mmCIF file with all atom_site columns, C-alpha atoms and ligand atoms in Angstrom:
data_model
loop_
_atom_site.group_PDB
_atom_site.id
_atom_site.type_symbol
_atom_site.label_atom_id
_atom_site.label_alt_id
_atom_site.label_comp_id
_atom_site.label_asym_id
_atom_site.label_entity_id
_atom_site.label_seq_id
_atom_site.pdbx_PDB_ins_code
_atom_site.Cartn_x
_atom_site.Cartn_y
_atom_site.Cartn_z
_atom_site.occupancy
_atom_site.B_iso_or_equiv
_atom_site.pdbx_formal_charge
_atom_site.auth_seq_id
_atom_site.auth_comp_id
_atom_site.auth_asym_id
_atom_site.auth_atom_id
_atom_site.pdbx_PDB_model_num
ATOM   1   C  CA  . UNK W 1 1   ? -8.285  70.118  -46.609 1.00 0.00 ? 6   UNK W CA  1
ATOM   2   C  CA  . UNK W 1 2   ? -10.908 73.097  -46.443 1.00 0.00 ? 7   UNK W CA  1
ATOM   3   C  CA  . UNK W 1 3   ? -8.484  76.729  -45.955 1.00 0.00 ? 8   UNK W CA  1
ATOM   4   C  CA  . UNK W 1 4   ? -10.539 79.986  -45.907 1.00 0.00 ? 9   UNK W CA  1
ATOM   5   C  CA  . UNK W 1 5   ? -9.391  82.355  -48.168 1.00 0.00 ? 10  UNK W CA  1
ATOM   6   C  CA  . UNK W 1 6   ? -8.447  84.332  -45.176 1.00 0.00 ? 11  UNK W CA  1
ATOM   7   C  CA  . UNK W 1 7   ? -6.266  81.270  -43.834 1.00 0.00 ? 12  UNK W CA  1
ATOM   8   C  CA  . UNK W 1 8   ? -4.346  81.713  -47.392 1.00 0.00 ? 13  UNK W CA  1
ATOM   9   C  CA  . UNK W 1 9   ? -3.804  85.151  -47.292 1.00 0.00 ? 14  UNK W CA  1
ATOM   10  C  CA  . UNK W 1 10  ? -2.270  85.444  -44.323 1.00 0.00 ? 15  UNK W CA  1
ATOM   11  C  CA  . UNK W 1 11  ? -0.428  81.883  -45.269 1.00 0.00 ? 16  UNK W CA  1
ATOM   12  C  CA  . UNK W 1 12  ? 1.188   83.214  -48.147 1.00 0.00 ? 17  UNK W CA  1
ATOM   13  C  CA  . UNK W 1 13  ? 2.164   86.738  -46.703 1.00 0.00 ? 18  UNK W CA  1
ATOM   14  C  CA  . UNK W 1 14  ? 2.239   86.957  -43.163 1.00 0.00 ? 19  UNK W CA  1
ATOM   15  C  CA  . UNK W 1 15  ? 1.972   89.784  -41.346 1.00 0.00 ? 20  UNK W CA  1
ATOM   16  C  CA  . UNK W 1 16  ? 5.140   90.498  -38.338 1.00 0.00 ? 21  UNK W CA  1
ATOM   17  C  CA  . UNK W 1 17  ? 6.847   87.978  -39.652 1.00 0.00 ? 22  UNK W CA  1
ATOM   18  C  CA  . UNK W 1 18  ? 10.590  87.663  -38.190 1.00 0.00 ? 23  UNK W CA  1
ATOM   19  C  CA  . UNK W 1 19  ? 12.231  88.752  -35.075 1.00 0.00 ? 24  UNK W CA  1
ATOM   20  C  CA  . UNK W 1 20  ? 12.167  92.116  -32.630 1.00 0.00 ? 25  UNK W CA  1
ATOM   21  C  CA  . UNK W 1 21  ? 16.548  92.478  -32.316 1.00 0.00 ? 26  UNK W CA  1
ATOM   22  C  CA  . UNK W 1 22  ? 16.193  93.372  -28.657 1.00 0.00 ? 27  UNK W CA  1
ATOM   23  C  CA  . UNK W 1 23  ? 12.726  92.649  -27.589 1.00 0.00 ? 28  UNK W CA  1
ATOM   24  C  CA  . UNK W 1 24  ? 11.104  93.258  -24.331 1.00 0.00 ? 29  UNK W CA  1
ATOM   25  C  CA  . UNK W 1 25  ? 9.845   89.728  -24.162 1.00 0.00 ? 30  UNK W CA  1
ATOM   26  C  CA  . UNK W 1 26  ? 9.676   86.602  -25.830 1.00 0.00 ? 31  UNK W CA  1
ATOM   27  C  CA  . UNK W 1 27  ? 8.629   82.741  -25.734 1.00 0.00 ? 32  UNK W CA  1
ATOM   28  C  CA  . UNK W 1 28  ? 9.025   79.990  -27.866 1.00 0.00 ? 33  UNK W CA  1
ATOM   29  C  CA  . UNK W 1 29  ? 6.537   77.205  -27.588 1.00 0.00 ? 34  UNK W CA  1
ATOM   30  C  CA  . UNK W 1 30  ? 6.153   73.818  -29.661 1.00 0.00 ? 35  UNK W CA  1
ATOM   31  C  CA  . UNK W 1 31  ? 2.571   71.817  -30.013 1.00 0.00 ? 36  UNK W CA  1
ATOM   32  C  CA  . UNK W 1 32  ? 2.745   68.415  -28.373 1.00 0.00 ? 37  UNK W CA  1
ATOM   33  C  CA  . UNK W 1 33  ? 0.135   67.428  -31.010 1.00 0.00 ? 38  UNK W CA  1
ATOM   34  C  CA  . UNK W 1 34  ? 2.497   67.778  -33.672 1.00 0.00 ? 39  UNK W CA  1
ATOM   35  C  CA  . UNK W 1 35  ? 5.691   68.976  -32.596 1.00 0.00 ? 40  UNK W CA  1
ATOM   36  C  CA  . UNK W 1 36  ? 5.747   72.503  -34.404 1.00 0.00 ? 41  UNK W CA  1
ATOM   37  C  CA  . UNK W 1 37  ? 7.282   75.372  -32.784 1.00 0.00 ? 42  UNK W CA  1
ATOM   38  C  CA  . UNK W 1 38  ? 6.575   79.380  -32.999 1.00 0.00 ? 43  UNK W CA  1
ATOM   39  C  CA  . UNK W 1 39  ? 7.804   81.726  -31.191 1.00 0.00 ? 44  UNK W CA  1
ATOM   40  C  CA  . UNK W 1 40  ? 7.069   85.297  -30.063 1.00 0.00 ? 45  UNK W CA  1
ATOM   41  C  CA  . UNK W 1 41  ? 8.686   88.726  -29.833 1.00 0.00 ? 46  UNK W CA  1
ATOM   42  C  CA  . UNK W 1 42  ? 6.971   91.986  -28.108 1.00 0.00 ? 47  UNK W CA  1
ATOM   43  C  CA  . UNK W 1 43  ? 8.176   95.465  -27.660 1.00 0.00 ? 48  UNK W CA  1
ATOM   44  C  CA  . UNK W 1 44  ? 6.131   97.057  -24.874 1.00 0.00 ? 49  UNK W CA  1
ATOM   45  C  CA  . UNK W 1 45  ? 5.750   100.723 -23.419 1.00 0.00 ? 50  UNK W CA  1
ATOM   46  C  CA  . UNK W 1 46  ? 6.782   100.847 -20.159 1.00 0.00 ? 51  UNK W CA  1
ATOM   47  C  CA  . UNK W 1 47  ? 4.543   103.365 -19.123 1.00 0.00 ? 52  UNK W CA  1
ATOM   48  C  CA  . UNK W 1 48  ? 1.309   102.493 -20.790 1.00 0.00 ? 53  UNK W CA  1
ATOM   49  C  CA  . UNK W 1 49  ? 1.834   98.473  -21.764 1.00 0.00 ? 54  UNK W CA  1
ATOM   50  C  CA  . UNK W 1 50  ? 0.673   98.781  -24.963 1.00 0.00 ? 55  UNK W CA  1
ATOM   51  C  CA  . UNK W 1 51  ? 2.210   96.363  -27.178 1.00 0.00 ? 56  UNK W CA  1
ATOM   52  C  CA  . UNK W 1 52  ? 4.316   98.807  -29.632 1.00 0.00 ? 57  UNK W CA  1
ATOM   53  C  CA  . UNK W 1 53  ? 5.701   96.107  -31.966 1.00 0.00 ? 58  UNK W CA  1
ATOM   54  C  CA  . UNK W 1 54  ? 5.045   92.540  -32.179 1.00 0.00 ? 59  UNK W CA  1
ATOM   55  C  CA  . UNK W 1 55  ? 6.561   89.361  -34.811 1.00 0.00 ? 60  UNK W CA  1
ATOM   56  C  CA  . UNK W 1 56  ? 6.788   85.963  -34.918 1.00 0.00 ? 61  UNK W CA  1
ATOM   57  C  CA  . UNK W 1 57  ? 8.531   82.866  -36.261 1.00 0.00 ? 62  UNK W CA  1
ATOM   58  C  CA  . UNK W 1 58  ? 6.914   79.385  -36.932 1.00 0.00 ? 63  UNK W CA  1
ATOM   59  C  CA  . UNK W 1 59  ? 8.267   76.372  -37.766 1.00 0.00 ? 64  UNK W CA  1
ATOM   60  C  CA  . UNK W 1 60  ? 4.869   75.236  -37.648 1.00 0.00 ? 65  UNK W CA  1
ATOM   61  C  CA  . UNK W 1 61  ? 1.780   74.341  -40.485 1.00 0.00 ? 66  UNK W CA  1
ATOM   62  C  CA  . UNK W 1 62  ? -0.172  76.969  -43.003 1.00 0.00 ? 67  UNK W CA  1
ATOM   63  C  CA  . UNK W 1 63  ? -2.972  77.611  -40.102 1.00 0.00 ? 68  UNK W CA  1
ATOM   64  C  CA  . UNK W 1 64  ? 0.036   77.832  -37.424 1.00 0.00 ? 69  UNK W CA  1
ATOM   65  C  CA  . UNK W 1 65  ? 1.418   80.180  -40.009 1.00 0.00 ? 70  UNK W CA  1
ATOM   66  C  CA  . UNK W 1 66  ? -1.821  82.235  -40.347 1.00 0.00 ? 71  UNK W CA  1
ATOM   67  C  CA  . UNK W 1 67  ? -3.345  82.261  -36.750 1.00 0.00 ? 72  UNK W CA  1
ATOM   68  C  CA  . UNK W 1 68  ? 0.490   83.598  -35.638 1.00 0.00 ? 73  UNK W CA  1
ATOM   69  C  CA  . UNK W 1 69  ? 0.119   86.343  -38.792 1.00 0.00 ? 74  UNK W CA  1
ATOM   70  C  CA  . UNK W 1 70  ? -3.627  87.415  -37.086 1.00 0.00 ? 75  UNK W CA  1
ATOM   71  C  CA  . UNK W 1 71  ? -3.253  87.363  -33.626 1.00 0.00 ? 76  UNK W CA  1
ATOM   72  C  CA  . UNK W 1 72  ? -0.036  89.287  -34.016 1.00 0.00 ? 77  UNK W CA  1
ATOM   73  C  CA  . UNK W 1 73  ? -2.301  92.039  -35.892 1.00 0.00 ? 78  UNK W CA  1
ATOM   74  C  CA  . UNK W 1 74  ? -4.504  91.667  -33.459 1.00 0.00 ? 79  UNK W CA  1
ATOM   75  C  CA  . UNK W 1 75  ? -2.384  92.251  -30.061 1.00 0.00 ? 80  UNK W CA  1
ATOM   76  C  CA  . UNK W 1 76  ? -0.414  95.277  -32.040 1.00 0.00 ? 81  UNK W CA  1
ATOM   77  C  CA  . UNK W 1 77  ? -1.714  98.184  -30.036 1.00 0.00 ? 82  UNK W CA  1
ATOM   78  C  CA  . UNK W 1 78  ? -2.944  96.461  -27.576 1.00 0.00 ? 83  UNK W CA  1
ATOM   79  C  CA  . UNK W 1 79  ? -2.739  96.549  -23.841 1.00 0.00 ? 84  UNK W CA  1
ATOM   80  C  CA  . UNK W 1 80  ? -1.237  93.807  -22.123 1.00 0.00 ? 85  UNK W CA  1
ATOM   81  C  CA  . UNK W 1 81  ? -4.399  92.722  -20.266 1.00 0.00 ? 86  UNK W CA  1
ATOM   82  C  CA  . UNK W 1 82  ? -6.606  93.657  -23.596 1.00 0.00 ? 87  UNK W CA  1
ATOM   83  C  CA  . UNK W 1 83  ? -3.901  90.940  -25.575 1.00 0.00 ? 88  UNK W CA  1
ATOM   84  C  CA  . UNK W 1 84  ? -4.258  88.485  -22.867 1.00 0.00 ? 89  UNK W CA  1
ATOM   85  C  CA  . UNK W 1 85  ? -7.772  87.830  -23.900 1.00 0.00 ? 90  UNK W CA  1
ATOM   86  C  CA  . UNK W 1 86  ? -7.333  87.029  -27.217 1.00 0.00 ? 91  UNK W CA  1
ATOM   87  C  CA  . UNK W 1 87  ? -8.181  83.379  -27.432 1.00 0.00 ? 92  UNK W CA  1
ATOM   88  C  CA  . UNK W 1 88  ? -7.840  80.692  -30.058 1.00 0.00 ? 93  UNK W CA  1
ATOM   89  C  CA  . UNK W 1 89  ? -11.380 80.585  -30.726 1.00 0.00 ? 94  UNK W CA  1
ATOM   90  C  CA  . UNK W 1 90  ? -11.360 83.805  -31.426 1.00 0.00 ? 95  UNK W CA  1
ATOM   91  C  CA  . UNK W 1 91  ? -8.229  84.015  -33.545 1.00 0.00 ? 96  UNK W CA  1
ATOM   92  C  CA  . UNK W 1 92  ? -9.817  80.985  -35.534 1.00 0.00 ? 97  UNK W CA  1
ATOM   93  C  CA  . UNK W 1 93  ? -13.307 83.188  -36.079 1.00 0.00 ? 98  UNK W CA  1
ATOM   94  C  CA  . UNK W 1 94  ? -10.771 86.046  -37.408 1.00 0.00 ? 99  UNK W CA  1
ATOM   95  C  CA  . UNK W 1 95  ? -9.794  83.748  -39.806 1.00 0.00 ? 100 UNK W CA  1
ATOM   96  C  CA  . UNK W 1 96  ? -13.064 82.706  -41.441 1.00 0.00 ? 101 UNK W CA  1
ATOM   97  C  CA  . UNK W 1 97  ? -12.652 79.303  -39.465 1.00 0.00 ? 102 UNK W CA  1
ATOM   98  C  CA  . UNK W 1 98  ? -10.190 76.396  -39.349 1.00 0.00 ? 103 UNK W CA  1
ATOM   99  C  CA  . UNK W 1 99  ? -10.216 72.776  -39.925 1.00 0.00 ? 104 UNK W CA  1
ATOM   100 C  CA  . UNK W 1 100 ? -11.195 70.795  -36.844 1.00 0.00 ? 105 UNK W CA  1
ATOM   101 C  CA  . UNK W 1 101 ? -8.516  68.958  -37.134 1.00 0.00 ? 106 UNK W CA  1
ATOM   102 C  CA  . UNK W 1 102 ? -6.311  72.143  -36.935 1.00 0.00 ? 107 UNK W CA  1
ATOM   103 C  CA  . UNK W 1 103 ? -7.496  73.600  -34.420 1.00 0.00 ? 108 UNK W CA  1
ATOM   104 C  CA  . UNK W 1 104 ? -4.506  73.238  -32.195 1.00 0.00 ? 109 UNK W CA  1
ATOM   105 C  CA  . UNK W 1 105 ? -2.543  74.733  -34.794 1.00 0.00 ? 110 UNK W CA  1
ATOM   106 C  CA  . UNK W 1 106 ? -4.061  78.079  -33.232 1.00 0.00 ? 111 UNK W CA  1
ATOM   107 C  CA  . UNK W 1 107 ? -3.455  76.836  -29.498 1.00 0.00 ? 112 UNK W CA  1
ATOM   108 C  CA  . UNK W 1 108 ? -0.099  76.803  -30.255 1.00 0.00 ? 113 UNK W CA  1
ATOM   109 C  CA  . UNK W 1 109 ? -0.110  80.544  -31.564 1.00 0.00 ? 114 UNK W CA  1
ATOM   110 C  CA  . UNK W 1 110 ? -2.088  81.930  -28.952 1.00 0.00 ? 115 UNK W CA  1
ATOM   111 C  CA  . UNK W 1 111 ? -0.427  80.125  -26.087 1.00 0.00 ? 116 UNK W CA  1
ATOM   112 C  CA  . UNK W 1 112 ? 2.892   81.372  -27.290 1.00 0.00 ? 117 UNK W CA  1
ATOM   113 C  CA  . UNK W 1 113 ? 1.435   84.966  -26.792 1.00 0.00 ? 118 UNK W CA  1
ATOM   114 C  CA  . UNK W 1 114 ? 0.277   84.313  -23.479 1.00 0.00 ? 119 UNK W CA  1
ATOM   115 C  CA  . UNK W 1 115 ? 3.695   83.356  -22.440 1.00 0.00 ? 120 UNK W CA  1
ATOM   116 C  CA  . UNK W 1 116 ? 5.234   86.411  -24.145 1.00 0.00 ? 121 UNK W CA  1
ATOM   117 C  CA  . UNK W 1 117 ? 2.792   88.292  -22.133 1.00 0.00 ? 122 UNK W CA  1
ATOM   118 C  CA  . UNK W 1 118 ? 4.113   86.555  -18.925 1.00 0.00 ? 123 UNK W CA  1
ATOM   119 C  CA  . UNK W 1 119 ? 7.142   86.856  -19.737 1.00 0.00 ? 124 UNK W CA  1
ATOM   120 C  CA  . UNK W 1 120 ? 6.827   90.430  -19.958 1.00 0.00 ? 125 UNK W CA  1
ATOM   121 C  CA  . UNK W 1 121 ? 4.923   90.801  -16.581 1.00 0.00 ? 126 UNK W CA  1
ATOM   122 C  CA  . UNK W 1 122 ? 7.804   88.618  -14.309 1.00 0.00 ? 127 UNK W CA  1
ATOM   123 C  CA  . UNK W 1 123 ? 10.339  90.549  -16.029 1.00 0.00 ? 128 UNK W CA  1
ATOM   124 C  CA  . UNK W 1 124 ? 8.909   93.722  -14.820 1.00 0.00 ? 129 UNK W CA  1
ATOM   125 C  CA  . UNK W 1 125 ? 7.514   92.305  -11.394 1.00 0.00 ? 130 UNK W CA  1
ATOM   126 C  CA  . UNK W 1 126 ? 4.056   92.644  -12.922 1.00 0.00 ? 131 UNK W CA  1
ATOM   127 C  CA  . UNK W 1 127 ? 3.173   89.405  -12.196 1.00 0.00 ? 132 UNK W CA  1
ATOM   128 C  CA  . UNK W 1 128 ? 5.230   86.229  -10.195 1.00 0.00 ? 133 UNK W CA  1
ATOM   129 C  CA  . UNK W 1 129 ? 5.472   82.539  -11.381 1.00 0.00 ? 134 UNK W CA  1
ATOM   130 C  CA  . UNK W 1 130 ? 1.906   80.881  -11.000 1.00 0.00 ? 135 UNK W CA  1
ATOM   131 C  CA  . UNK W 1 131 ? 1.947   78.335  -8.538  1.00 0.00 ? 136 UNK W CA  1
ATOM   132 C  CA  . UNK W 1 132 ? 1.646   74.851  -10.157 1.00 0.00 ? 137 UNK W CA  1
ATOM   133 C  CA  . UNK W 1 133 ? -1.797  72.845  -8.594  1.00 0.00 ? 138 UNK W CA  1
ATOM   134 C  CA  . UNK W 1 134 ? -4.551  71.002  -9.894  1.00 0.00 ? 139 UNK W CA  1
ATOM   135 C  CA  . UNK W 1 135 ? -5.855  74.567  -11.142 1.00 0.00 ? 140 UNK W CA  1
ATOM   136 C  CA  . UNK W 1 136 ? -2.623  74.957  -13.458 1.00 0.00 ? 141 UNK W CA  1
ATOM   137 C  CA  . UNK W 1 137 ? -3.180  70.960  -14.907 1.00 0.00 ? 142 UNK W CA  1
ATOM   138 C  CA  . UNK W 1 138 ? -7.078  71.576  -15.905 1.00 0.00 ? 143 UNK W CA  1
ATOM   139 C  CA  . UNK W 1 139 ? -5.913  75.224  -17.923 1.00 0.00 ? 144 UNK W CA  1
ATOM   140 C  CA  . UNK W 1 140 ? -3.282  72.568  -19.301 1.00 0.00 ? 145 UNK W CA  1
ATOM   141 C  CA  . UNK W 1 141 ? -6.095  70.336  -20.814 1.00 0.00 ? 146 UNK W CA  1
ATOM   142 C  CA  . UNK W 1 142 ? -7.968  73.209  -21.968 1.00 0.00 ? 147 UNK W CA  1
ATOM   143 C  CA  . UNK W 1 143 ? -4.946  73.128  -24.579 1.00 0.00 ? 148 UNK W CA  1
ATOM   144 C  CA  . UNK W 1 144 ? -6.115  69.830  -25.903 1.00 0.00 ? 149 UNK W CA  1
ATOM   145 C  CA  . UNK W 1 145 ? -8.096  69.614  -28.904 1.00 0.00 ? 150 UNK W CA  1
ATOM   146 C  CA  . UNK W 1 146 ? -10.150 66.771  -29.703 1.00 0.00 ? 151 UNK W CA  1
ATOM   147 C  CA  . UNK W 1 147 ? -9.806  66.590  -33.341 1.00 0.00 ? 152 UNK W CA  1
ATOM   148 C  CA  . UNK W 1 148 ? -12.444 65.424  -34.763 1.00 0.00 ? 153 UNK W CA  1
ATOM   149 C  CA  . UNK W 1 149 ? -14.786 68.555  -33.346 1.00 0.00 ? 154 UNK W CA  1
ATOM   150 C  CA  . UNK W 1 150 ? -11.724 70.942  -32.719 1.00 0.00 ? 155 UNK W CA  1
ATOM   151 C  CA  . UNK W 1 151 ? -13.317 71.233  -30.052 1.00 0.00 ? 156 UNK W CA  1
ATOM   152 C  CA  . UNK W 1 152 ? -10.843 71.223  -26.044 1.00 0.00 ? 157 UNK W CA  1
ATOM   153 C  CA  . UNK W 1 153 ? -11.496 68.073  -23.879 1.00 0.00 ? 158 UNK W CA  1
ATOM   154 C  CA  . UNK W 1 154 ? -12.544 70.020  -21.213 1.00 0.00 ? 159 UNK W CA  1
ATOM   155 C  CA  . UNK W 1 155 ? -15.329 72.042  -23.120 1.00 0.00 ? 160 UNK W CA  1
ATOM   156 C  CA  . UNK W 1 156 ? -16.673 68.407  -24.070 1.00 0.00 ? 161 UNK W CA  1
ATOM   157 C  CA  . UNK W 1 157 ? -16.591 66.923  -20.755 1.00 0.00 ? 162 UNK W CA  1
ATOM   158 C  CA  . UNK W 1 158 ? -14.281 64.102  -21.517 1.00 0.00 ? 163 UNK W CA  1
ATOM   159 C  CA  . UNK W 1 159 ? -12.479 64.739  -18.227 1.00 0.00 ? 164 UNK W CA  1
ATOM   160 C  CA  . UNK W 1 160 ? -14.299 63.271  -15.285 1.00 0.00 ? 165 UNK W CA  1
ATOM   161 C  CA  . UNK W 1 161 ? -11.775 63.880  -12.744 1.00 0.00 ? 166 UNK W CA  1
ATOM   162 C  CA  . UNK W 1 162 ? -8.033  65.936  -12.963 1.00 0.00 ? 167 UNK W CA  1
ATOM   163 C  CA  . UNK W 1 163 ? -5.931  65.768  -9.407  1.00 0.00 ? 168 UNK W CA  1
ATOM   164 C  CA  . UNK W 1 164 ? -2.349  66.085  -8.597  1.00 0.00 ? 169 UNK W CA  1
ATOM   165 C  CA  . UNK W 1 165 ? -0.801  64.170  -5.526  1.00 0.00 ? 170 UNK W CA  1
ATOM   166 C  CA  . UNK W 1 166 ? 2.574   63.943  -4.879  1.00 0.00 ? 171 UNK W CA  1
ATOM   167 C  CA  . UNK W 1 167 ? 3.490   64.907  -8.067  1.00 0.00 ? 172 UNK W CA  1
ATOM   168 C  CA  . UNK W 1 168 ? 1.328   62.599  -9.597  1.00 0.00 ? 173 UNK W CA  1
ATOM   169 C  CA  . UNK W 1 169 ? -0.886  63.994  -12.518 1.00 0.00 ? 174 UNK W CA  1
ATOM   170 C  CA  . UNK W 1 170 ? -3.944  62.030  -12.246 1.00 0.00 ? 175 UNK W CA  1
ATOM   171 C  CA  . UNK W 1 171 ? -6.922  61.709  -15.513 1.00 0.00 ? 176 UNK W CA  1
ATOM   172 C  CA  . UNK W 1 172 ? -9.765  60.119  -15.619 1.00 0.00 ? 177 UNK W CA  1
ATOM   173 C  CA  . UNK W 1 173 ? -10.910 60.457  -19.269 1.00 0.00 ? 178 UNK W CA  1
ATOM   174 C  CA  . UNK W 1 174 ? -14.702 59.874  -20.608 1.00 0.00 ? 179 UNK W CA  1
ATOM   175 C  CA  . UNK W 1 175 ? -13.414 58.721  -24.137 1.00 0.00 ? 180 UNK W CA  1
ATOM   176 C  CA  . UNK W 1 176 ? -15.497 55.426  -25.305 1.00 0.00 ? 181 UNK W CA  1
ATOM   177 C  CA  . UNK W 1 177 ? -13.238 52.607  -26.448 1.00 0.00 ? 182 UNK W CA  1
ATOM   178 C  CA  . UNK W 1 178 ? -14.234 52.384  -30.194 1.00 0.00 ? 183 UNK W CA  1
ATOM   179 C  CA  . UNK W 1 179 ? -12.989 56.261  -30.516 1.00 0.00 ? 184 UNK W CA  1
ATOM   180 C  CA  . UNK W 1 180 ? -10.399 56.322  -32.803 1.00 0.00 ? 185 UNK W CA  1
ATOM   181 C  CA  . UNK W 1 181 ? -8.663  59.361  -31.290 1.00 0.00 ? 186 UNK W CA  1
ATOM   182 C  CA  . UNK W 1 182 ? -9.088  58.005  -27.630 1.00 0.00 ? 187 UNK W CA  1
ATOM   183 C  CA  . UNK W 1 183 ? -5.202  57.248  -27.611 1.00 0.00 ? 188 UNK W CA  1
ATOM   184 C  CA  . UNK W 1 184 ? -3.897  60.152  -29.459 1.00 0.00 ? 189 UNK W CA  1
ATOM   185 C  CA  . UNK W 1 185 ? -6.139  62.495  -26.713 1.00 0.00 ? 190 UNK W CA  1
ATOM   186 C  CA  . UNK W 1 186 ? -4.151  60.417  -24.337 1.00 0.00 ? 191 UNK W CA  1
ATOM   187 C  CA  . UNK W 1 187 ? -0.693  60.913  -25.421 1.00 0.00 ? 192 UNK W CA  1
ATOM   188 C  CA  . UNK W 1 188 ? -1.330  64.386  -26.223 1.00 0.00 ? 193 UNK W CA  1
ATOM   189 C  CA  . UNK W 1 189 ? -2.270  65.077  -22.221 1.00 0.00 ? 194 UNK W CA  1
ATOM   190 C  CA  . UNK W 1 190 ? 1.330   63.120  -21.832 1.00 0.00 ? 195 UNK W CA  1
ATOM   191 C  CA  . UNK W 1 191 ? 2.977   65.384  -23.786 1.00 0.00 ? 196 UNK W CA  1
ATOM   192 C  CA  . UNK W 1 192 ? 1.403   68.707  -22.618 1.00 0.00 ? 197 UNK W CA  1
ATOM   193 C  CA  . UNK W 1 193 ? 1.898   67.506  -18.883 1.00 0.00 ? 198 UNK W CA  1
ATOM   194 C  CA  . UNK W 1 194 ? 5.449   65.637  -18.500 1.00 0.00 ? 199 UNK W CA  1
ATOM   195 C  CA  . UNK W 1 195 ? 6.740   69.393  -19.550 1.00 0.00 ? 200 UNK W CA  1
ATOM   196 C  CA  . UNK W 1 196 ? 5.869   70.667  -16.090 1.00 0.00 ? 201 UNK W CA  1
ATOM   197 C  CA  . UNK W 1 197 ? 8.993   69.941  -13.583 1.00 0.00 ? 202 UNK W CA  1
ATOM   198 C  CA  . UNK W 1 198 ? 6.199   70.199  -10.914 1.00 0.00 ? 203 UNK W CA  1
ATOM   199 C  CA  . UNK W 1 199 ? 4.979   66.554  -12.210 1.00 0.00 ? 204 UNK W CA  1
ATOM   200 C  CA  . UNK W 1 200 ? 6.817   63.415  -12.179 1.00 0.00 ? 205 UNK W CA  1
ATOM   201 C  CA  . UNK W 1 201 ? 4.451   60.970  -13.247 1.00 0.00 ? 206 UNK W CA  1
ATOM   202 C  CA  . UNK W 1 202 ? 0.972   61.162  -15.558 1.00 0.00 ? 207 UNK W CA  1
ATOM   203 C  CA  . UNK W 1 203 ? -1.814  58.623  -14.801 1.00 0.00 ? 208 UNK W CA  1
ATOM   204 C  CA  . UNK W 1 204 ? -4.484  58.032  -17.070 1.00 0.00 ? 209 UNK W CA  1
ATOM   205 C  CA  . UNK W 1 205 ? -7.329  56.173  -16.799 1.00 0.00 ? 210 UNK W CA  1
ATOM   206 C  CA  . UNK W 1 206 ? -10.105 55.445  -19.383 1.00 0.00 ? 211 UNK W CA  1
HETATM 207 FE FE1 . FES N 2 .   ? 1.623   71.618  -36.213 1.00 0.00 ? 314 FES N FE1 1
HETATM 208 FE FE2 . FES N 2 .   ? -0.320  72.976  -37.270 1.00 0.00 ? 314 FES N FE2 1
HETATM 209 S  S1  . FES N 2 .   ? 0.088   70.835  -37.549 1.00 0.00 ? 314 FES N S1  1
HETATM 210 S  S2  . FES N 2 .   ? 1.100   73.656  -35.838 1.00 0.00 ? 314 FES N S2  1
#
């Protein structure tokens, strides 16, 4: 597999590596693609939510590794709302690319900020739970990478129809049946959605 030199850099010595002893928030997160786990530490400023000091772990791949290392240099003085935006696109780019197929190696990363982030904001009645709908399931399958492209499923219109009923999830996926990643897409929208209490069953149709 094709690393940038960047990639290895930050691979081999990652930047805010470790863990803040009493941080101001925190998530842990694990990929449903692969089943790696990083997690996030922030120390914010009350008073101006900049994001004083930042680190990670990872228990996850070399680009987990390396988009965690980046987008942790990248929120460090930060606002809150300017670290929200940092996306995985974006955190790839920084990185002189990624493999297609590892693309949701930097999901993971910057998802786990988000929830930091979140974490943060209910903490400090900045912000209260979201409200789980059909809204919160098509964010969810923005998550989901089709590998081939590293590209989300969303993005590449293989989602003709995302509902929620009764706390049923219900897909309607646009994947032909020669695609040889039509059933790992499938599971992977399993695994991202069965974590929400809010859903007791995931339909998929294809
Ligand atoms: Fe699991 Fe990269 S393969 S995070």
């Amino acid at each position: 597999m094709q690393y940038s030199q960047k990639v290895l850099d930050h691979f081999m010595k990652p930047h805010n590596i470790g863990k803040l002893e009493n941080p101001d928030a925190t998530a842990t997160e694990g990929s449903p693609a692969c089943g790696d786990q990083v997690s996030i530490y922030l120390s914010v400023n009350p008073e101006t939510q900049v994001i004083e000091d930042i680190k990670f772990q990872s228990y996850g791949c070399a680009s987990n590794i390396a988009t965690a290392s980046i987008i942790t240099d990248m929120a460090k003085g930060k606002t809150l709302e300017q670290a929200k935006k940092i996306g995985w696109k974006e955190a790839a780019e920084a990185l002189d690319g990624l493999p297609p197929i590892k693309m949701h190696c930097s999901v993971l990363a910057v998802d786990t900020l988000r929830k930091a982030i979140t974490d943060y904001e209910i903490k400090h009645n900045l912000a209260e739970e979201a409200v789980f709908s059909k809204d919160s399931i098509v964010e969810e399958l923005k998550k989901v990478i089709y590998p081939q492209v590293g590209e989300d499923i969303i993005t590449l219109k293989m989602v003709k129809y995302a509902g929620f009923e009764n706390g049923v999830a219900i897909i309607d996926l646009d994947i032909p049946k020669f695609d040889k990643y039509r059933d790992n897409v499938a599971e992977e929208i399993r695994e991202h959605l069965e974590k929400f209490k809010e859903i007791k069953e995931v339909k998929i149709t294809m």
